[in-house]
Structure formats: C-alpha cells, structure tokens
Short mmCIF file of C-alpha atoms in Angstrom, two decimals:
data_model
loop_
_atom_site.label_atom_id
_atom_site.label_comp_id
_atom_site.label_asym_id
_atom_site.label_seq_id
_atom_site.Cartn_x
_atom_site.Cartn_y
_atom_site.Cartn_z
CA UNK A 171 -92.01 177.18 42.91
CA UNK A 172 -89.11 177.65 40.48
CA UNK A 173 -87.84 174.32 39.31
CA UNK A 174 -83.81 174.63 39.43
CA UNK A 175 -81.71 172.13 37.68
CA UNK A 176 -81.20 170.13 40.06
CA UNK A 177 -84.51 168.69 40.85
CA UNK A 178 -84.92 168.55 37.52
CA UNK A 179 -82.03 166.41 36.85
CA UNK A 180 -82.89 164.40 40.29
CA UNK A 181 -86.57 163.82 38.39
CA UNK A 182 -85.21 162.63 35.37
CA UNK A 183 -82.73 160.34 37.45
CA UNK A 184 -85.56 158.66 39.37
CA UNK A 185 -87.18 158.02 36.20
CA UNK A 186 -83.90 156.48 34.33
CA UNK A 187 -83.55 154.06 38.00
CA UNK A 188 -86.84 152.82 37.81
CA UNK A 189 -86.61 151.99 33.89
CA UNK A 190 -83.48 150.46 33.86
CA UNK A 191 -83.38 146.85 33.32
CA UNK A 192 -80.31 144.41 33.28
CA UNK A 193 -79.63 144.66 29.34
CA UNK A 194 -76.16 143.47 30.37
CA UNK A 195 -77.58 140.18 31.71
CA UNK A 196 -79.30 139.31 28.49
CA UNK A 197 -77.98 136.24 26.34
CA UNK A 198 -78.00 139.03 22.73
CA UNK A 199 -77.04 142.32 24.05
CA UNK A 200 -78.91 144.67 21.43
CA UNK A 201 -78.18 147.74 20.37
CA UNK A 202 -79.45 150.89 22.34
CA UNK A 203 -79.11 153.38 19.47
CA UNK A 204 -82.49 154.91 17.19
CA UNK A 205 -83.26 152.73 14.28
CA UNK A 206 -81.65 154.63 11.22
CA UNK A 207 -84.54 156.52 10.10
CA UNK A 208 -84.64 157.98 13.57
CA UNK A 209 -80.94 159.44 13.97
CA UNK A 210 -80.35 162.99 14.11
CA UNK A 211 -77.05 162.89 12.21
CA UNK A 212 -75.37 159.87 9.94
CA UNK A 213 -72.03 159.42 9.19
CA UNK A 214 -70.40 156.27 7.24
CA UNK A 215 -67.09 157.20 8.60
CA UNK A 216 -68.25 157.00 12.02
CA UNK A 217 -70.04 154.03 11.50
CA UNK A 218 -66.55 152.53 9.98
CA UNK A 219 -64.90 153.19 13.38
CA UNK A 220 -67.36 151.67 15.08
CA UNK A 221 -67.18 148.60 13.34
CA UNK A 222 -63.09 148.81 13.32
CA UNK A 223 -62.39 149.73 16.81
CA UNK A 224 -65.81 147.21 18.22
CA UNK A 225 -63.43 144.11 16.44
CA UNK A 226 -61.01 144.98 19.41
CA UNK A 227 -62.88 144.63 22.18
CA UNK A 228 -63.19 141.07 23.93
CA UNK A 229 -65.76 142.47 26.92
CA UNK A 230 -68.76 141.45 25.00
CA UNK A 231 -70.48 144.39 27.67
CA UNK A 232 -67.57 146.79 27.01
CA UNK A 233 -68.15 146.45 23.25
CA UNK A 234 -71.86 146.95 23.61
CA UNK A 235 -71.82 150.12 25.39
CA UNK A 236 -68.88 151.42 23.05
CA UNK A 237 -71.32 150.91 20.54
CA UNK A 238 -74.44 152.58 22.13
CA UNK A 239 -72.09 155.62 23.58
CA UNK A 240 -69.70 156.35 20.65
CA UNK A 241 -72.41 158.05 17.78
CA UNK A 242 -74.87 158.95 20.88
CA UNK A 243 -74.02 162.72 19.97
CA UNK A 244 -74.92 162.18 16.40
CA UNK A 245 -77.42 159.81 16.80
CA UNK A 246 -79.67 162.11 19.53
CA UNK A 247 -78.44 165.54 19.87
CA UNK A 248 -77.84 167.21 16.37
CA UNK A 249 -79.83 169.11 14.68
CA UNK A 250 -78.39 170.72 11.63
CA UNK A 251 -79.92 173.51 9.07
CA UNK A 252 -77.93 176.43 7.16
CA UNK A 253 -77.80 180.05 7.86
CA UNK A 254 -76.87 182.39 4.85
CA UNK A 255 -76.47 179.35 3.02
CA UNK A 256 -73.54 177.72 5.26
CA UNK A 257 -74.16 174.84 7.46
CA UNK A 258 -75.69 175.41 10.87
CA UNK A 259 -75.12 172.76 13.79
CA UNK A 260 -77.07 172.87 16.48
CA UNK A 261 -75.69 170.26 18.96
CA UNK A 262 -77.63 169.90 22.12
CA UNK A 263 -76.40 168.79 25.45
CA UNK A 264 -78.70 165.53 25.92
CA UNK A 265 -81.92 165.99 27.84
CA UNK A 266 -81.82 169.59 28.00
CA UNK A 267 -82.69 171.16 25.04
CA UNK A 268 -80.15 173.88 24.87
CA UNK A 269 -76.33 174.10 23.17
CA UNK A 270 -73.74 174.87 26.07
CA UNK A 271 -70.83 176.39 24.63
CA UNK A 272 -68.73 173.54 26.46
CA UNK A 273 -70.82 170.00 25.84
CA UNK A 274 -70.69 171.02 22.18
CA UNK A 275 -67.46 170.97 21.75
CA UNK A 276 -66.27 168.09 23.79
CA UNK A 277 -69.00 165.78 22.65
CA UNK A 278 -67.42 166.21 19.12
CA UNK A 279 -64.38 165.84 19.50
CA UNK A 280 -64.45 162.30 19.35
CA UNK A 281 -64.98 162.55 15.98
CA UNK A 282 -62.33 164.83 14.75
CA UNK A 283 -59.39 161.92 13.67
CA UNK A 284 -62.25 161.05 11.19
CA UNK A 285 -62.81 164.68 9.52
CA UNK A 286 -60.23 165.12 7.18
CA UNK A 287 -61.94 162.09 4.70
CA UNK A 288 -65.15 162.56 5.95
CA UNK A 289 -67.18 165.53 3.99
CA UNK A 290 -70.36 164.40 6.37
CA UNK A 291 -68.43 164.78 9.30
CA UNK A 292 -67.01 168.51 7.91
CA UNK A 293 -69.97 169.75 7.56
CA UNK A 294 -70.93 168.98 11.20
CA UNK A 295 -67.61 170.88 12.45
CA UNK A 296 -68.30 173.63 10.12
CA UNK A 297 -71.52 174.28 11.35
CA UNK A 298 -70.61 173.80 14.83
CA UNK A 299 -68.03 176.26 14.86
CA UNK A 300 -70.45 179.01 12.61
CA UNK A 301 -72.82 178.40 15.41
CA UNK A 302 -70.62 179.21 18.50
CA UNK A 303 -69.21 182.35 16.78
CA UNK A 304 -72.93 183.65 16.88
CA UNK A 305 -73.95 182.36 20.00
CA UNK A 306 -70.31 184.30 21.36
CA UNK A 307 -71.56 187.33 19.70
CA UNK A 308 -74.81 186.94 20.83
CA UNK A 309 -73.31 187.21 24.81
CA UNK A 310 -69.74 186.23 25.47
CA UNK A 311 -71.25 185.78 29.52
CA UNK A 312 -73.54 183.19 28.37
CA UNK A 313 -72.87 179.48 28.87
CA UNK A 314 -75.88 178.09 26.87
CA UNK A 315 -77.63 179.12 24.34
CA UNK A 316 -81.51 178.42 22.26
CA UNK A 317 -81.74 176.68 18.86
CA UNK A 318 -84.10 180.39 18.23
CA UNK A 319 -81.39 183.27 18.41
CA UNK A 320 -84.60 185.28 18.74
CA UNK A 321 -86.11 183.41 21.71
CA UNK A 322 -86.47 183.75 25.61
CA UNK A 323 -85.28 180.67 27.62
CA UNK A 324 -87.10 178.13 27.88
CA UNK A 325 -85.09 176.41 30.60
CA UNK A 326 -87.58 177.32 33.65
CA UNK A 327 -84.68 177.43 36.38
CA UNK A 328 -83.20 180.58 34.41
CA UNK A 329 -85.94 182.62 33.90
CA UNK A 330 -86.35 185.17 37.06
CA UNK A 331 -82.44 185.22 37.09
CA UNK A 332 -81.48 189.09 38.08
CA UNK A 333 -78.80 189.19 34.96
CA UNK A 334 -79.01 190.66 31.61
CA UNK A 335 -80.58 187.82 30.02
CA UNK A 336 -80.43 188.99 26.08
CA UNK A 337 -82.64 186.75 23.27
CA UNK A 338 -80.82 183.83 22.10
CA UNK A 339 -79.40 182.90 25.62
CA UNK A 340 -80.53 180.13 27.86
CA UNK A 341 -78.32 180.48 30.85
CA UNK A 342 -76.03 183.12 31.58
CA UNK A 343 -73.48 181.95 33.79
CA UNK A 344 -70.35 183.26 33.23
CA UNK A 345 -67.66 180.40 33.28
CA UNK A 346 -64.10 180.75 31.57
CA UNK A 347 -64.19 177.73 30.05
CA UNK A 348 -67.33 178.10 27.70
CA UNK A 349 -65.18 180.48 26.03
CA UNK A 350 -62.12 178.36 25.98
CA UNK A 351 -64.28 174.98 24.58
CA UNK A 352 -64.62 177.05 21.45
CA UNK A 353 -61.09 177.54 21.04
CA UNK A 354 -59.74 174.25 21.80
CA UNK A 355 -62.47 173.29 18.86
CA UNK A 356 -61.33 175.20 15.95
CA UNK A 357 -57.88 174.17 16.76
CA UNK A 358 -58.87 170.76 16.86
CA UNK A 359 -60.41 171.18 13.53
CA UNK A 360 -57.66 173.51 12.19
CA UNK A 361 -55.21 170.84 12.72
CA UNK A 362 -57.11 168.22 11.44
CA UNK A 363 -58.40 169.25 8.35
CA UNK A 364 -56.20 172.24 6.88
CA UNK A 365 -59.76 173.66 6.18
CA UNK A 366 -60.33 177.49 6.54
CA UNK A 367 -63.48 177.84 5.60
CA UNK A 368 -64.88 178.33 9.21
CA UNK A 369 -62.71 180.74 10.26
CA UNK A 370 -64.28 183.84 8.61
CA UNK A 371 -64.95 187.11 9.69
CA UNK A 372 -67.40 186.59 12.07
CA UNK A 373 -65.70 183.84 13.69
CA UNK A 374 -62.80 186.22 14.30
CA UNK A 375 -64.89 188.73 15.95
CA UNK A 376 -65.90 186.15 18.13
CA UNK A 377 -62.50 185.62 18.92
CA UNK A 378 -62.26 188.96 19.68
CA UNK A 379 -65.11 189.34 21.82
CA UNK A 380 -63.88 186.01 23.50
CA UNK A 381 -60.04 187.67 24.28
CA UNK A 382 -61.45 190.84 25.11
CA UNK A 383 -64.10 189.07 28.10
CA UNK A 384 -61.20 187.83 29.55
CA UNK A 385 -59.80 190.69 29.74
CA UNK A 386 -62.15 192.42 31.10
CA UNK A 387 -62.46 189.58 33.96
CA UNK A 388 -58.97 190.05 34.61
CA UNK A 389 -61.25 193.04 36.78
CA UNK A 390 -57.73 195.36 36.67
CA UNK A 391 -60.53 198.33 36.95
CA UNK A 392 -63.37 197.22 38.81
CA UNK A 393 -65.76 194.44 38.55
CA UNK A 394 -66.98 194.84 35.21
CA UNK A 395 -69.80 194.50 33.19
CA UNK A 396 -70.67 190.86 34.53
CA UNK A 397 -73.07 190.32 37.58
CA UNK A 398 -75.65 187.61 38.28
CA UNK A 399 -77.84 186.91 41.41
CA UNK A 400 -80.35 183.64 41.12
CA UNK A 401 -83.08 182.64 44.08
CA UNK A 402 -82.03 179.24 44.90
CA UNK A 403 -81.75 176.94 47.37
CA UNK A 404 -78.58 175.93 46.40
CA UNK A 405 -76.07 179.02 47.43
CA UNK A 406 -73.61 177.30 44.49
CA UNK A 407 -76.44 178.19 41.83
CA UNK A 408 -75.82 182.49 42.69
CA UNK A 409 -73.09 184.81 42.88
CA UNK A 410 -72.13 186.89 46.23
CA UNK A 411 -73.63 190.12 45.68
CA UNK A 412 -73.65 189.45 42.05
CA UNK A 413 -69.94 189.12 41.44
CA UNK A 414 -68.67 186.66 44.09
CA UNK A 415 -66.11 187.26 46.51
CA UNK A 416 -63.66 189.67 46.68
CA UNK A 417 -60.40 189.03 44.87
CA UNK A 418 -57.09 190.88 44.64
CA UNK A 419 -56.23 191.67 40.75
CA UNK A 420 -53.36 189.60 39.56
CA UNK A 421 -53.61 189.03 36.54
CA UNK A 422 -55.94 186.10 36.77
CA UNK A 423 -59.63 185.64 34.81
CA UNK A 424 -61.94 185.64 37.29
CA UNK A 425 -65.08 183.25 36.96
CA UNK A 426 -68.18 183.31 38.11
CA UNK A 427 -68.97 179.67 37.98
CA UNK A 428 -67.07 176.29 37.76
CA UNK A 429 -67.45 173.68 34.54
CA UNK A 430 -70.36 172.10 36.71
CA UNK A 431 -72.32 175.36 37.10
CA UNK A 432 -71.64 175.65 40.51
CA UNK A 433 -70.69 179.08 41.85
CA UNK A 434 -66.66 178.96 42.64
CA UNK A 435 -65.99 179.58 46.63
CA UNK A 436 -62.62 182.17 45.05
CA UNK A 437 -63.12 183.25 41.79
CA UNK A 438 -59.80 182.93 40.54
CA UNK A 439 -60.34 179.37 39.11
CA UNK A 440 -57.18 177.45 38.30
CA UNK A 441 -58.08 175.11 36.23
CA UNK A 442 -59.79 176.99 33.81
CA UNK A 443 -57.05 179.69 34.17
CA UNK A 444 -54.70 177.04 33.12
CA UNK A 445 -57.40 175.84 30.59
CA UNK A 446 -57.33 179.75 29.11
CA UNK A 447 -53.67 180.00 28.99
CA UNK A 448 -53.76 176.93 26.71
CA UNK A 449 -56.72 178.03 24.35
CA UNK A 450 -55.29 181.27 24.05
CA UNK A 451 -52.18 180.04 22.23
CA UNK A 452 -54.74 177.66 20.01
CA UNK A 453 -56.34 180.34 19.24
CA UNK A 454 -53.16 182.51 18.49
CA UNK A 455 -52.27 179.52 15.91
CA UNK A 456 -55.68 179.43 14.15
CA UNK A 457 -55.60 183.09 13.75
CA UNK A 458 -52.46 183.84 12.70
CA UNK A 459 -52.38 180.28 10.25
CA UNK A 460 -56.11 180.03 9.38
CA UNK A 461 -56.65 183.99 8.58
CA UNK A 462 -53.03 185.59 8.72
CA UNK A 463 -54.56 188.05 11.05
CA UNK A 464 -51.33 188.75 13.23
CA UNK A 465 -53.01 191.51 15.48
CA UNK A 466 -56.12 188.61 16.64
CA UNK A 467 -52.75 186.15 16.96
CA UNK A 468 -50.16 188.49 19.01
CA UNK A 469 -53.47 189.47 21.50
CA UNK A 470 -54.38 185.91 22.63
CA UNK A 471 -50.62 185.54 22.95
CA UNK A 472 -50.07 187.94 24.87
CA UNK A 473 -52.78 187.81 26.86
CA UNK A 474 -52.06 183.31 27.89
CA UNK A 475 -48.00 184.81 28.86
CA UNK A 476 -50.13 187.41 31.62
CA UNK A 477 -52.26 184.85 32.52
CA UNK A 478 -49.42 181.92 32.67
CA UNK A 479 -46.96 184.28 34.98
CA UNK A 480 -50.36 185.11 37.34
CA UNK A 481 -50.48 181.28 37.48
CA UNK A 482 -46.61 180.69 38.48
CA UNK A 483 -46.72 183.73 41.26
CA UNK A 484 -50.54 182.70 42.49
CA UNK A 485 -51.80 179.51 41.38
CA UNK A 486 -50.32 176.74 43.43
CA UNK A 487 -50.45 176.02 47.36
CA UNK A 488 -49.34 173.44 49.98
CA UNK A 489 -50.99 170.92 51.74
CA UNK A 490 -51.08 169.76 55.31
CA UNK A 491 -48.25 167.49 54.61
CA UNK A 492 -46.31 170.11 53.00
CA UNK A 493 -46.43 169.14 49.35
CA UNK A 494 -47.28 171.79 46.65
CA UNK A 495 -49.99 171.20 44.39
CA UNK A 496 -52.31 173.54 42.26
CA UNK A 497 -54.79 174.79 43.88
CA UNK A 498 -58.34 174.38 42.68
CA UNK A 499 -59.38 178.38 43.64
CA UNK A 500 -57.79 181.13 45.57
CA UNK A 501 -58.47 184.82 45.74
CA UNK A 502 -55.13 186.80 45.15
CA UNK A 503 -54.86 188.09 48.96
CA UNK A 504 -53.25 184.08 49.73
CA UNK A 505 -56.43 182.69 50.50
CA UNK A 506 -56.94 179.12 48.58
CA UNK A 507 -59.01 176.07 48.60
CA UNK A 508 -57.94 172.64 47.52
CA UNK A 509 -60.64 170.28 46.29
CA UNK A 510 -61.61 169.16 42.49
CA UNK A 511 -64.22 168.23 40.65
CA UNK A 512 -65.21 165.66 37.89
CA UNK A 513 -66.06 168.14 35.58
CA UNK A 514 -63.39 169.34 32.60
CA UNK A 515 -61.42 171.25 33.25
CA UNK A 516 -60.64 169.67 36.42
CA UNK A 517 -57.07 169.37 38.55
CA UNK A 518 -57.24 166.40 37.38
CA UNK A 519 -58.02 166.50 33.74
CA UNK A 520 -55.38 169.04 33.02
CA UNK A 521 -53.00 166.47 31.14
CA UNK A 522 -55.48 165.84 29.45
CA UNK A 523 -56.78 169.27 28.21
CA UNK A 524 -52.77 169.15 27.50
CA UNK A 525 -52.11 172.10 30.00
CA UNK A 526 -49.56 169.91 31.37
CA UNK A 527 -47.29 167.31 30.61
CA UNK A 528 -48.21 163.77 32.23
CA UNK A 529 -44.84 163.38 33.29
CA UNK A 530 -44.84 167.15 35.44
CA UNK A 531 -44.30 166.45 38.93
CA UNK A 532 -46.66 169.61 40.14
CA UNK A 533 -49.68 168.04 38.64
CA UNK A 534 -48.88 164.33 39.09
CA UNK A 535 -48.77 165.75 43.12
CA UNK A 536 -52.21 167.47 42.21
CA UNK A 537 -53.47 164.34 40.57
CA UNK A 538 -52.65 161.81 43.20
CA UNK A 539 -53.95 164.65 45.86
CA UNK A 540 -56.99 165.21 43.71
CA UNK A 541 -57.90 160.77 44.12
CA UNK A 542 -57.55 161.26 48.34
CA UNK A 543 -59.29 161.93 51.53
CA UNK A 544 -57.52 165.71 50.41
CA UNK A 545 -60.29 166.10 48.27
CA UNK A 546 -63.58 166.29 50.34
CA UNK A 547 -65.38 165.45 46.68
CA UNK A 548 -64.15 161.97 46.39
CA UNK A 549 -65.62 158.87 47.26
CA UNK A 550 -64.90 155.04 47.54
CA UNK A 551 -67.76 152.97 47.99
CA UNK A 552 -69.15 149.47 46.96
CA UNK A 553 -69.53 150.16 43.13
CA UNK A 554 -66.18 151.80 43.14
CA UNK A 555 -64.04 155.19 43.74
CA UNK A 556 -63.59 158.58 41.81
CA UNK A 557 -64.44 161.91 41.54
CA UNK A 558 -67.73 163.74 42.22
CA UNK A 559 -68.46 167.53 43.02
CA UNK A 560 -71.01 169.61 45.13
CA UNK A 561 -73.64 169.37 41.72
CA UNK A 562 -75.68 166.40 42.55
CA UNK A 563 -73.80 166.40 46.05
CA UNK A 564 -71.86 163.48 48.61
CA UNK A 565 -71.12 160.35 47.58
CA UNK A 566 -71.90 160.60 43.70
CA UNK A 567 -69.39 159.54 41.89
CA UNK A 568 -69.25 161.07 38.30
CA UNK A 569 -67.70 158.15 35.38
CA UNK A 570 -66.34 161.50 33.49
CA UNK A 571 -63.52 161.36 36.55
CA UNK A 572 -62.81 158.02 35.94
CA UNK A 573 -62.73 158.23 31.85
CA UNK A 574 -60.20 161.32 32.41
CA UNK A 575 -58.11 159.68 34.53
CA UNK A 576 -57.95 156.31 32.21
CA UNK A 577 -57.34 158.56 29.38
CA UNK A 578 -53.86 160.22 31.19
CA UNK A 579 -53.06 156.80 33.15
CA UNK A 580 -49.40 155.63 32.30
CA UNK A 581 -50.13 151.84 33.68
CA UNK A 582 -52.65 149.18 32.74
CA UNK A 583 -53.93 148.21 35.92
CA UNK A 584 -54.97 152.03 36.48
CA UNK A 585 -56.91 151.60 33.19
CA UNK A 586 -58.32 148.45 33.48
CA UNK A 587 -60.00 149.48 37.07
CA UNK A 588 -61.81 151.81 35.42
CA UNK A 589 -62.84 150.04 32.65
CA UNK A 590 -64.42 147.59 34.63
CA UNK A 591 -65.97 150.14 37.23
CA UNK A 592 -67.44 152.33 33.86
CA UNK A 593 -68.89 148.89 32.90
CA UNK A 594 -70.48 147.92 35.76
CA UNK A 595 -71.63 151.41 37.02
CA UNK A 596 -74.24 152.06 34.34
CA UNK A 597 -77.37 150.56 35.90
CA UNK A 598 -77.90 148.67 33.13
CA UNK A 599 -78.69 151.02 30.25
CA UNK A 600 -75.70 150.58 27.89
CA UNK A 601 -75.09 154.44 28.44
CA UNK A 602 -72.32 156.29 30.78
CA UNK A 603 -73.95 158.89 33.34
CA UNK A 604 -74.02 162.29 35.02
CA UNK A 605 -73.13 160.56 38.25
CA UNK A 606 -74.12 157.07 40.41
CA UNK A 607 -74.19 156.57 43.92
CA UNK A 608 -70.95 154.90 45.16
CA UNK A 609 -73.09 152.27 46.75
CA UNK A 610 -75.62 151.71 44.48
CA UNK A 611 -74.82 152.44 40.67
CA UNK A 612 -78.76 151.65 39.76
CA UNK A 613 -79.18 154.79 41.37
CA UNK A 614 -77.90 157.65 38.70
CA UNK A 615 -78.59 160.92 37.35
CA UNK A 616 -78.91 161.90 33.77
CA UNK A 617 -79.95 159.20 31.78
CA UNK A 618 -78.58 160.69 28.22
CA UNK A 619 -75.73 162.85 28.99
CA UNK A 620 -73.78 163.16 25.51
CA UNK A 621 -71.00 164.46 26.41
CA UNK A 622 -70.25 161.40 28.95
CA UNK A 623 -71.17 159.31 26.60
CA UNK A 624 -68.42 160.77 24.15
CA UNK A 625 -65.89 160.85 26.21
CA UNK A 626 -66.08 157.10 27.08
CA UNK A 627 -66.34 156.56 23.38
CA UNK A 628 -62.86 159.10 22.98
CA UNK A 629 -61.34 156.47 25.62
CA UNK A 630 -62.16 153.56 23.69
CA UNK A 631 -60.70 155.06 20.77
CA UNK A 632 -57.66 155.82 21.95
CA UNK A 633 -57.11 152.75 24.42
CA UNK A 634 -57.48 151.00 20.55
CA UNK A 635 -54.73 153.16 19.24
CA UNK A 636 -52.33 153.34 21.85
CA UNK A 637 -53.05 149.93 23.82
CA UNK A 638 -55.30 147.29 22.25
CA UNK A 639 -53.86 144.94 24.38
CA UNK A 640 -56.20 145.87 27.36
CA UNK A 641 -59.63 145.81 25.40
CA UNK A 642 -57.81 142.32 23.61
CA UNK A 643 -57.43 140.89 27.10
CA UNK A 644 -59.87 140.39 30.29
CA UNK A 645 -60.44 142.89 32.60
#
C-alpha cells in the first residue's frame, strides 16, 4: 500500500511523542542545536543575533527555544554546492528531503535584516534564488522539487500520481503560492541588499514562466495544460476529474491545491489570489529596478490590476450575521466557502504577507471571523486555541496560526497569550511543530518542521524590535 503523507507524518509524530522528554523542566536547559562540526550552514551574523536578541528575553524557556528554533534552517536543512560556478542552495523542508518552492523561502526570511553585512548569509540568498529559477523552469506546476534535477521522486506518496511528473520534481501539485514564495523572496532580497547579481537571465525567464502560469490558470480558454488525479484516501490529496470543480472565468488564478496541500473545495483561492496580486507588483519592482526589463515589469503589473479588480467584484462574501468578510474560496457562479487555515497564506495571515493593511476593516472582520466557531478549523482546548486545517485533521491546532497572529497583533495581551501557549505547546523538545492536539500538546506532528521553527524565530525578532518590553517582562 502507497504510503501518503499523512501517515507518514502521523509515523514520524508518534515517534517525536514518545521521545520527548521535559527539557523544559531541567535545572540547565541545554541547547538543542548540532554541535558545530555538525551544522549544515554557519553564519557569525546569525549567531550575533542570537546572542543580541537572547539578552532580551527574561522566559528562561522562551529564550531557550528562540535559541534552538532561530538557525534550525541553517543548522539542519541546507545544503549548498555551485552550479556553473555560482552558488547553489539547496534548502530542504525539515524531515522530508525535498525543497518546496514555499518552505524555502519563508524559512529564510528570517534572516534577510542580516544580509546586507553578511557575505555568508548572501551567498545563501543567492543560491536560493539561482535554485528556484531552475526548479520554476524545470515545471512551473510543481510545488517541490529533488536536490538531483535529473532524478525521479523519491517521496513514495507521489510516485503513481496520474500527472506529468517531469525529472527534477518531487510533487506536482499545482498551488499559486509556490510561485508567489519566489517572488516575495527576491524582493525581500532586492530590498535588502541592492544586490543584482541573482537576477540574471534565467531568473527572468522564470519570472516569465511564473506570470505566464498564472495566466494560463486564469483558464479564460479552457482548463489548460494542468491536471492531476492521486489514489488516496484522503479526497483533499486529488483533484475532481483532474482539474477540480467547475469555476466561472473571472479573472481569478485558479489553484489546484491550498498552502497545506490539500485540494481547495472552489478553486478560486483568495488568499493566494490576494497573495499573487501582491507578488506580482514585487516582482514588477525587481524587474523593472534589478534588470531594467520594462516589458517583464509592465506584465506582472498588469496582470496583479486583473487579478486585484476579480478580487473586488468576486472575492468577498457575508456571513450569517450579515458581516462581509473575504472569503476563503468561491467558484465565480456566487458559490463560496468561509473557513481558513493555519497555513500562509491564510485569511488570517494576509497583514502579514502585507496584502492588507492591519488597520483595514474587511480583513480585521475576516481575522476576528477567521479565530470563531465561523471557522469549522479552529479549536480551543486545554493547551490552548488557534488555527488548524483539514491536513492532520479536528482538533490540531497548528503554532504557525498563533505566530501569525502575534506577529499582526496591535495589543500585548494578544501577544503575550501566544507566547505563553507557543511555550508550553511544544511537548518538550525546544522546537515549534506541524500541529498539537488542543488537549494534549505531547501529542504533535512533525518533529523538525523548519519553516515553523523560523517563523517563531521571525516573531522573536521582531517582538525585540518593535516591543522588548513583552520578552523584558513575565508572561
């Protein structure tokens, strides 16, 4: 029998709950990280943050896990090389050995204030960013890829998949926002190191390729090239006859599967269509500043102001109560679904993917929505509330909701809740998680999830920056 991902990632979960021991509880809390000889990828400037930013944290637990979370994408998950010469990242997602166009780029981002005086920590990007462009080329449909751009996929749940599964590719899921991650990447990078040397040809034809699948999920002609069926017992791991269900064209991208890669219920996924608009216009920036190539530039623009007025006329809905909020999918013939899930982009992570304001009424609606009984994926139990999704299924709560919604909060007592819930919800390992049961946060899946682990070390970072006060004080 096929082993999907999910009993995978429920085997690997089991294992992490029965290992984990109460570190926390310990007198010395010691570190969690390889010794030095042992980690994938070193960086003095990120060790400097460490050290600056761990000085600022009272919670002697908080601090501990800060430090075991921050460098866990450099300490585990890189493995770098050269291609041609140039630098080659290959950043892997954790404990599957495969580069997903999205992990990648969130899990280092956390490290981008530190680029601009850090050559180390340059290279990294550069390679990063050579590495996508390829992978792009390779199949803009794909959502991860092999460290072998020559090789079959090794990941077992993808290998009978009825899809055009090209060399190179390890899953071929087709989600919007592994093409967006990119983006938002290389502008990251763009604007925080002036440098242009990653933005060569071949990245621009990736950027083409990237602009153009859009468009051609826009589906103004058909339903293009795309299809994928996968025998599952999960119905969220295949498409509807290979393409989903049936959509009106609006204007929208349509998307086979959501951040999570779960199969979207409507394919017109708001989120990520609001996530698209957004890296369309980075995109337009790097281009046009980064290469002067004005035709790559006015494309991606033009294509985010389509995509932006198809959000206006079709994205939002009301609730039973009457108020309008986004909605999470709909299908262009007025059929919509409200729900959300902890992955990014999310409803509720769209301040901070900065496709929104904070302050924008619409989304705080869809935000405060999104953390109710509205949302059939969120759940309040004895080891806290949040966010979880139909992934690893009811009541798993996922810490990436709760690190999102710290990382957008305008009050302290917002923040400090989930500080204290993030501590307390890692079973004892010093890492954050996939998900944990609501009840019982022993119980977890994903015992080295980078990307998590990132993101709670992005928080810290900027709860240092913009309000020291709350890792100064208790929680």
């Amino acid at each position: 029998m096929t082993l999907d991902r999910r009993r995978f990632l429920a085997t690997t979960a089991a294992i992490a709950a029965s290992a984990a021991t109460p570190a926390f509880a310990a007198p010395a809390l010691s570190s969690k990280r390889p010794a030095p000889k042992d980690r994938r990828f070193v960086s003095a400037a990120v060790e400097r943050e460490i050290a600056r930013v761990s000085a600022q944290i009272a919670d002697p637990k908080l601090r501990w896990m800060f430090g075991n979370c921050y460098p866990n994408t450099l300490d585990t998950t890189v493995r770098m090389s050269t291609v041609g010469g140039a630098p080659d990242a290959f950043v892997i997602t954790g404990d599957i050995e495969a580069l997903w166009l999205r992990d990648s780029s969130a899990q280092v981002k956390p490290y981008l204030h530190l680029a601009r005086q850090a050559p180390e920590l340059r290279t990294l990007f550069r390679g990063l960013i050579a590495r996508q462009a390829r992978c792009i080329l390779i199949d803009p449909y794909a959502n991860a890829f092999m460290q072998d751009p020559t090789a079959k996929s090794n990941l077992e749940w993808s290998q009978k998949d009825e899809t055009e599964m090209k060399p190179g590719v390890a899953e071929r899921k087709w989600e919007i926002d592994s093409l967006c991650y990119p983006m938002r990447l290389a502008h990251g990078y763009w604007r925080a190191t002036g440098d242009t040397a990653p933005f060569d040809a071949t990245w621009a034809e990736a950027a083409r390729a990237s602009v153009r699948t859009f468009r051609e999920q826009q589906r103004k002609e058909g339903p293009g090239p795309y299809s994928f069926r996968r025998s599952a017992p999960q119905p969220t791991e295949t498409l509807l006859w290979g393409h989903g269900a049936p959509t009106r064209p609006v204007g929208l991208i349509h998307s086979g599967f959501r951040p999570s890669d779960d199969a979207c219920l409507y394919p017109f996924l708001i989120p990520s269509n609001l996530f698209a608009v957004t890296a369309l216009r980075e995109l337009a920036r790097v281009a046009g500043e980064a290469r002067g190539d004005a035709a790559l530039s006015q494309d991606a623009t033009a294509l985010a102001a389509e995509v932006e007025a198809a959000l206006k006329a079709h994205g939002t809905m009301r609730l039973r109560d009457g108020r309008e909020v986004w909605a999470y999918e709909v299908d262009g013939y007025g059929n919509a679904v409200f729900m959300d899930d902890a992955n990014v982009p999310s409803l509720s992570g769209l301040a901070y993917l900065g496709c929104v304001s904070p302050a924008d009424p619409l989304w705080q609606a869809t935000q405060a929505a999104a953390w109710s009984d509205n949302n059939p994926w969120f759940f309040t139990g004895k080891a806290g509330e949040g966010i979880g999704g139909p992934h690893v299924g009811a009541g798993q709560i996922w810490p990436m909701s709760l690190i999102v919604r710290a990382l957008t909060a305008t009050d302290d007592a917002t923040i400090r809740t989930a500080l204290r819930t993030l501590r307390d919800t890692d079973g004892g390992t010093g890492f954050i998680h996939e998900s944990f049961d609501r009840d019982d946060p022993a119980t977890f899946t994903r015992a080295w999830f980078a990307w998590a682990n990132g993101l709670f070390g992005e928080l810290i970072v900027h709860l240092a920056q913009t309000r020291p006060a709350i890792l100064k004080g208790e929680l």
